[in-house]
CSV table of C-alpha atoms in Angstrom, one decimal:
chain,number,residue,atom,x,y,z
A,1,MET,CA,-0.2,0.0,0.0
A,2,ARG,CA,2.0,3.3,-1.1
A,3,LEU,CA,0.4,6.7,0.0
A,4,SER,CA,-0.8,9.2,-3.3
A,5,SER,CA,-1.0,13.0,-3.1
A,6,ALA,CA,-3.6,13.6,-5.3
A,7,PHE,CA,-7.4,14.2,-3.6
A,8,VAL,CA,-10.2,12.0,-3.9
A,9,GLY,CA,-11.1,9.4,-2.9
A,10,VAL,CA,-10.9,5.3,-3.1
A,11,VAL,CA,-11.3,4.6,-6.7
A,12,VAL,CA,-10.9,1.7,-8.8
A,13,GLY,CA,-9.8,1.3,-12.2
A,14,VAL,CA,-11.2,-0.8,-14.5
A,15,GLY,CA,-11.3,-2.8,-17.6
A,16,LEU,CA,-9.3,0.7,-18.2
A,17,ALA,CA,-5.0,1.2,-18.0
A,18,PHE,CA,-4.2,2.9,-14.7
A,19,GLY,CA,-4.4,6.8,-15.1
A,20,SER,CA,-7.1,6.7,-17.6
A,21,VAL,CA,-10.5,9.0,-17.2
A,22,ALA,CA,-14.3,7.3,-18.6
A,23,LYS,CA,-16.4,10.1,-19.0
A,24,ALA,CA,-19.6,9.4,-17.1
A,25,ASP,CA,-21.5,9.1,-20.3
A,26,GLU,CA,-19.9,6.1,-21.2
A,27,TYR,CA,-21.3,3.8,-18.8
A,28,ALA,CA,-23.9,1.4,-19.6
A,29,GLU,CA,-25.4,-1.0,-18.0
A,30,ALA,CA,-24.9,-4.8,-18.1
A,31,THR,CA,-26.0,-8.5,-16.6
A,32,VAL,CA,-23.2,-9.2,-14.2
A,33,ALA,CA,-23.5,-13.1,-13.7
A,34,ASP,CA,-20.3,-13.5,-11.5
A,35,GLY,CA,-19.5,-10.5,-9.2
A,36,GLY,CA,-18.1,-10.4,-6.5
A,37,SER,CA,-17.4,-7.8,-3.5
A,38,LEU,CA,-14.7,-6.4,-1.7
A,39,THR,CA,-14.9,-5.1,1.8
A,40,GLY,CA,-12.2,-4.0,3.8
A,41,LYS,CA,-12.3,-1.7,6.7
A,42,ILE,CA,-10.6,1.8,7.2
A,43,THR,CA,-8.7,2.8,10.4
A,44,PHE,CA,-6.4,5.7,12.2
A,45,LYS,CA,-3.7,5.3,14.1
A,46,GLY,CA,-1.8,8.1,16.1
A,47,ALA,CA,-2.7,11.3,18.0
A,48,VAL,CA,-6.5,12.2,16.9
A,49,PRO,CA,-6.0,16.5,15.5
A,50,ALA,CA,-7.6,18.2,17.3
A,51,PRO,CA,-11.2,20.5,15.9
A,52,LYS,CA,-10.8,23.6,14.5
A,53,THR,CA,-12.2,25.9,16.2
A,54,PHE,CA,-14.2,28.7,14.9
A,55,ALA,CA,-15.9,32.2,17.2
A,56,PHE,CA,-19.2,32.4,16.4
A,57,ALA,CA,-19.2,36.0,16.8
A,58,LYS,CA,-16.6,36.6,13.6
A,59,PHE,CA,-20.3,35.6,11.6
A,60,PRO,CA,-24.1,36.6,11.1
A,61,ASN,CA,-25.8,35.3,13.2
A,62,PRO,CA,-23.9,33.8,17.2
A,63,GLY,CA,-27.1,34.3,18.7
A,64,PHE,CA,-29.1,31.2,16.4
A,65,CYS,CA,-25.6,29.6,15.2
A,66,ASP,CA,-24.2,28.8,18.7
A,67,LYS,CA,-27.1,26.2,19.6
A,68,PHE,CA,-24.7,24.0,17.1
A,69,ASP,CA,-21.3,22.2,18.2
A,70,SER,CA,-20.6,24.9,20.4
A,71,ASP,CA,-18.0,24.4,23.1
A,72,GLY,CA,-19.8,26.5,25.8
A,73,LYS,CA,-17.1,28.9,25.3
A,74,GLY,CA,-18.7,31.2,22.2
A,75,ASN,CA,-16.5,28.8,19.7
A,76,ARG,CA,-17.8,26.0,16.5
A,77,VAL,CA,-16.2,23.1,16.9
A,78,VAL,CA,-15.3,21.3,13.7
A,79,GLN,CA,-14.3,18.2,13.7
A,80,GLN,CA,-12.3,17.0,10.5
A,81,VAL,CA,-10.4,13.9,11.9
A,82,ASN,CA,-14.1,11.5,12.8
A,83,VAL,CA,-13.0,8.5,14.6
A,84,GLY,CA,-15.3,5.7,16.5
A,85,LYS,CA,-15.2,2.6,18.7
A,86,ASP,CA,-11.7,0.6,17.6
A,87,ASN,CA,-9.7,3.0,16.0
A,88,ALA,CA,-12.8,3.5,12.9
A,89,LEU,CA,-11.9,6.3,10.2
A,90,LYS,CA,-15.5,7.9,9.1
A,91,ASP,CA,-16.0,10.8,6.4
A,92,VAL,CA,-13.8,8.1,3.6
A,93,VAL,CA,-16.1,7.3,0.4
A,94,VAL,CA,-14.8,4.0,-2.2
A,95,TYR,CA,-15.9,4.2,-5.8
A,96,PHE,CA,-14.3,2.5,-8.9
A,97,GLU,CA,-13.0,4.0,-11.6
A,98,GLY,CA,-12.8,4.2,-15.7
A,99,VAL,CA,-15.8,0.8,-15.4
A,100,LYS,CA,-17.2,0.7,-18.6
A,101,SER,CA,-20.2,-1.5,-18.3
A,102,GLY,CA,-22.2,-2.9,-15.1
A,103,LYS,CA,-24.8,-3.3,-12.8
A,104,PRO,CA,-27.4,-0.1,-13.0
A,105,PHE,CA,-26.4,3.1,-11.6
A,106,LYS,CA,-29.6,5.1,-11.0
A,107,PHE,CA,-28.4,8.4,-9.4
A,108,ASP,CA,-30.8,12.4,-9.6
A,109,GLY,CA,-28.3,14.5,-7.8
A,110,SER,CA,-26.8,15.3,-4.3
A,111,ASP,CA,-28.5,16.7,-2.1
A,112,ILE,CA,-27.7,19.4,1.0
A,113,LYS,CA,-29.3,21.1,3.7
A,114,ALA,CA,-27.8,23.8,5.9
A,115,GLU,CA,-29.5,23.1,9.3
A,116,GLY,CA,-27.9,23.8,12.2
A,117,CYS,CA,-25.0,26.3,10.2
A,118,ARG,CA,-24.4,22.8,8.3
A,119,PHE,CA,-23.8,21.3,6.0
A,120,HIS,CA,-25.6,18.2,5.9
A,121,VAL,CA,-25.2,15.9,2.9
A,122,GLN,CA,-27.4,12.6,2.4
A,123,GLY,CA,-25.6,9.3,3.6
A,124,PRO,CA,-23.4,8.6,6.8
A,125,SER,CA,-21.1,11.5,6.7
A,126,MET,CA,-21.7,15.2,6.7
A,127,LEU,CA,-17.5,16.2,5.6
A,128,SER,CA,-17.8,13.1,3.2
A,129,GLY,CA,-20.2,12.9,-0.8
A,130,VAL,CA,-20.6,12.0,-4.2
A,131,VAL,CA,-21.0,13.9,-7.4
A,132,VAL,CA,-21.4,13.1,-11.0
A,133,LYS,CA,-20.2,15.5,-13.4
A,134,LYS,CA,-23.2,17.9,-14.8
A,135,LYS,CA,-25.5,16.0,-12.9
A,136,GLU,CA,-28.0,18.4,-10.3
A,137,ILE,CA,-26.6,19.4,-7.1
A,138,ARG,CA,-29.7,20.6,-4.4
A,139,ILE,CA,-28.8,23.0,-1.3
A,140,GLU,CA,-31.7,23.6,1.0
A,141,ASN,CA,-32.1,25.7,3.5
A,142,MET,CA,-33.5,25.3,6.7
A,143,ASP,CA,-32.6,27.5,9.2
A,144,ALA,CA,-34.6,30.1,10.8
A,145,ASP,CA,-34.6,32.4,14.1
A,146,PRO,CA,-37.9,32.7,15.6
A,147,ASN,CA,-35.5,35.4,18.0
A,148,ASP,CA,-33.7,37.5,15.1
A,149,PRO,CA,-35.9,40.0,13.0
A,150,LYS,CA,-33.3,40.2,10.3
A,151,ALA,CA,-33.6,35.8,9.9
A,152,VAL,CA,-37.0,34.5,11.0
A,153,THR,CA,-37.8,33.5,7.3
A,154,GLY,CA,-34.5,32.6,7.0
A,155,VAL,CA,-31.3,32.8,8.0
A,156,LEU,CA,-28.6,34.1,5.4
A,157,HIS,CA,-26.8,30.8,4.2
A,158,ASN,CA,-24.9,31.7,1.0
A,159,PRO,CA,-23.5,28.7,-0.6
A,160,HIS,CA,-19.7,28.9,-2.6
A,161,SER,CA,-18.8,25.9,-4.8
A,162,TYR,CA,-15.2,25.5,-5.9
A,163,GLU,CA,-13.8,22.7,-8.0
A,164,ILE,CA,-10.4,21.7,-6.5
A,165,ALA,CA,-7.0,21.0,-7.6
A,166,GLY,CA,-4.3,20.6,-6.0
A,167,ALA,CA,-3.6,23.9,-4.8
A,168,THR,CA,-5.9,25.8,-7.4
A,169,ARG,CA,-9.4,26.7,-6.6
A,170,THR,CA,-12.0,27.4,-9.4
A,171,THR,CA,-15.7,28.7,-8.1
A,172,ILE,CA,-17.6,27.1,-9.9
A,173,PHE,CA,-21.6,28.8,-8.5
A,174,ASN,CA,-21.4,31.3,-5.3
A,175,LEU,CA,-25.2,31.6,-4.4
A,176,PRO,CA,-27.1,33.4,-2.0
A,177,LEU,CA,-29.5,31.2,0.2
A,178,PRO,CA,-31.7,33.7,2.2
A,179,GLU,CA,-35.4,32.2,2.6
A,180,LYS,CA,-35.9,28.6,5.1
A,181,GLY,CA,-37.5,26.3,2.6
A,182,GLN,CA,-35.6,27.9,-0.9
A,183,VAL,CA,-34.2,25.4,-2.8
A,184,ILE,CA,-30.4,26.0,-5.2
A,185,LYS,CA,-30.2,24.0,-7.4
A,186,LYS,CA,-26.9,23.9,-10.2
A,187,PRO,CA,-25.2,21.7,-12.5
A,188,VAL,CA,-21.7,20.3,-10.8
A,189,ILE,CA,-18.9,21.1,-13.5
A,190,LEU,CA,-15.6,19.4,-12.9
A,191,ARG,CA,-13.4,20.4,-15.8
A,192,LYS,CA,-9.9,18.5,-14.1
A,193,LYS,CA,-8.9,15.5,-13.8
A,194,GLU,CA,-8.5,14.3,-9.8
A,195,SER,CA,-10.2,17.1,-9.1
A,196,GLN,CA,-12.8,17.8,-5.8
A,197,PHE,CA,-15.7,19.4,-5.1
A,198,LEU,CA,-15.8,22.0,-1.7
A,199,VAL,CA,-19.1,23.5,-1.7
A,200,GLU,CA,-18.0,26.4,2.1
A,201,CYS,CA,-20.8,29.0,3.5
A,202,ASP,CA,-19.6,32.5,2.8
A,203,GLN,CA,-21.5,33.5,5.3
A,204,HIS,CA,-20.4,31.2,7.4
A,205,ASN,CA,-16.9,29.5,7.3
A,206,TYR,CA,-17.3,27.0,10.1
A,207,MET,CA,-20.0,25.1,7.1
A,208,GLN,CA,-17.6,23.6,5.0
A,209,THR,CA,-18.3,20.1,3.2
A,210,TYR,CA,-16.1,17.4,0.0
A,211,PHE,CA,-18.0,15.1,-2.4
A,212,VAL,CA,-15.6,13.4,-5.3
A,213,PRO,CA,-16.8,12.9,-8.3
A,214,VAL,CA,-18.4,8.7,-9.2
A,215,GLU,CA,-18.6,7.4,-13.0
A,216,ASN,CA,-20.9,4.5,-12.2
A,217,PRO,CA,-22.2,2.7,-9.3
A,218,TYR,CA,-19.5,1.0,-7.5
A,219,TYR,CA,-18.6,3.4,-4.7
A,220,ALA,CA,-19.3,3.4,-1.1
A,221,ILE,CA,-18.6,5.6,1.9
A,222,VAL,CA,-17.7,4.1,4.8
A,223,GLY,CA,-20.1,3.9,7.8
A,224,GLU,CA,-19.9,4.6,11.7
A,225,ASP,CA,-17.3,1.6,12.2
A,226,GLY,CA,-15.2,2.2,9.2
A,227,THR,CA,-16.5,-0.4,6.7
A,228,PHE,CA,-17.6,-1.0,3.7
A,229,SER,CA,-18.8,-2.6,0.8
A,230,ILE,CA,-19.2,-2.8,-3.4
A,231,GLY,CA,-20.6,-5.4,-4.9
A,232,ASP,CA,-21.6,-7.1,-7.8
A,233,ILE,CA,-17.8,-6.1,-9.3
A,234,PRO,CA,-17.5,-7.7,-12.5
A,235,PRO,CA,-14.2,-10.2,-11.8
A,236,GLY,CA,-10.5,-8.5,-12.5
A,237,THR,CA,-7.5,-6.6,-11.1
A,238,TYR,CA,-7.7,-3.3,-10.0
A,239,GLU,CA,-6.2,0.0,-7.8
A,240,VAL,CA,-8.3,0.6,-5.1
A,241,TYR,CA,-7.9,3.7,-3.5
A,242,ALA,CA,-9.3,4.9,0.3
A,243,TRP,CA,-10.1,9.2,0.2
A,244,HIS,CA,-10.1,11.4,3.0
A,245,PRO,CA,-10.7,15.2,2.2
A,246,VAL,CA,-8.4,15.8,4.5
A,247,LEU,CA,-6.2,13.0,5.0
A,248,GLY,CA,-5.8,12.3,1.6
A,249,LYS,CA,-5.6,9.2,-0.3
A,250,GLN,CA,-4.4,5.6,-1.0
A,251,GLU,CA,-4.6,3.0,-2.8
A,252,ALA,CA,-3.9,-1.6,-3.8
A,253,ASN,CA,-4.1,-4.0,-5.9
A,254,VAL,CA,-6.6,-6.3,-5.9
A,255,THR,CA,-8.1,-8.9,-7.6
A,256,ILE,CA,-11.2,-9.3,-8.1
A,257,THR,CA,-12.9,-13.1,-8.9
A,258,ALA,CA,-15.8,-14.6,-10.0
A,259,LYS,CA,-18.7,-14.9,-6.6
A,260,GLY,CA,-15.8,-13.9,-4.6
A,261,GLN,CA,-15.3,-11.3,-2.3
A,262,THR,CA,-11.8,-9.5,-1.8
A,263,LYS,CA,-10.7,-7.9,1.4
A,264,ALA,CA,-9.0,-4.4,1.5
A,265,ASP,CA,-8.3,-2.7,4.0
A,266,PHE,CA,-7.4,0.9,5.2
A,267,ALA,CA,-4.6,2.2,7.7
A,268,PHE,CA,-5.1,6.7,8.4
A,269,ALA,CA,-2.0,9.1,10.1
A,270,ALA,CA,-2.6,12.9,10.0
A,271,LYS,CA,-0.3,14.4,7.6
């Protein structure tokens, strides 16, 4: 297993030479009668990095936002490295890249809810999610503050999305979301290889969530216990990657056998 400096998920190169990239519209559904599975666990070793703190007073709506994830001393606490029981590392994405055909891929877009001055992604993680290029991302405002005349109908959030490639950030969209119940709907535009998608609130910069683009249904976000399982994989030998938005990416070479079960575990440490 070797550490890679590139960002973005647990990637498995299927059917293509390593390093090549397939377009999302090239994927076709096909019967996988003899598919195998990949299971594993993601763990963290060493001392867990301290959480980041943000003074609520430096941002709008401090009286409302400090009701959530507060240290009780006027600060928002953001833990980007979440470790559970038995050193299980959360917020890791696993996905296959370059699959030409396989099981059905029904992806109708990605969803974020701005709630409690936090971004909630669909799935088991609040920090990590998946997007599909050109598919829709939807961001809904769930916040209103009845105690603030300026925020009775909604706490103003301002989702600012970026394509991140290495140290480069490129704005994709930047739109206000002032009313509770209001929804922003935009296509995900990513132009660079091995980039990721970040959504950050310009009003409350501690609101952040990261996404990795996927091109097929062979992906998973690890659960609370750090485990993942991906099934119906066409037999073959693949490069498998494990990605965390803060800790980076690792990879391993695996062979999927017909109707067999392959295991791949990954262990991360603080940078």
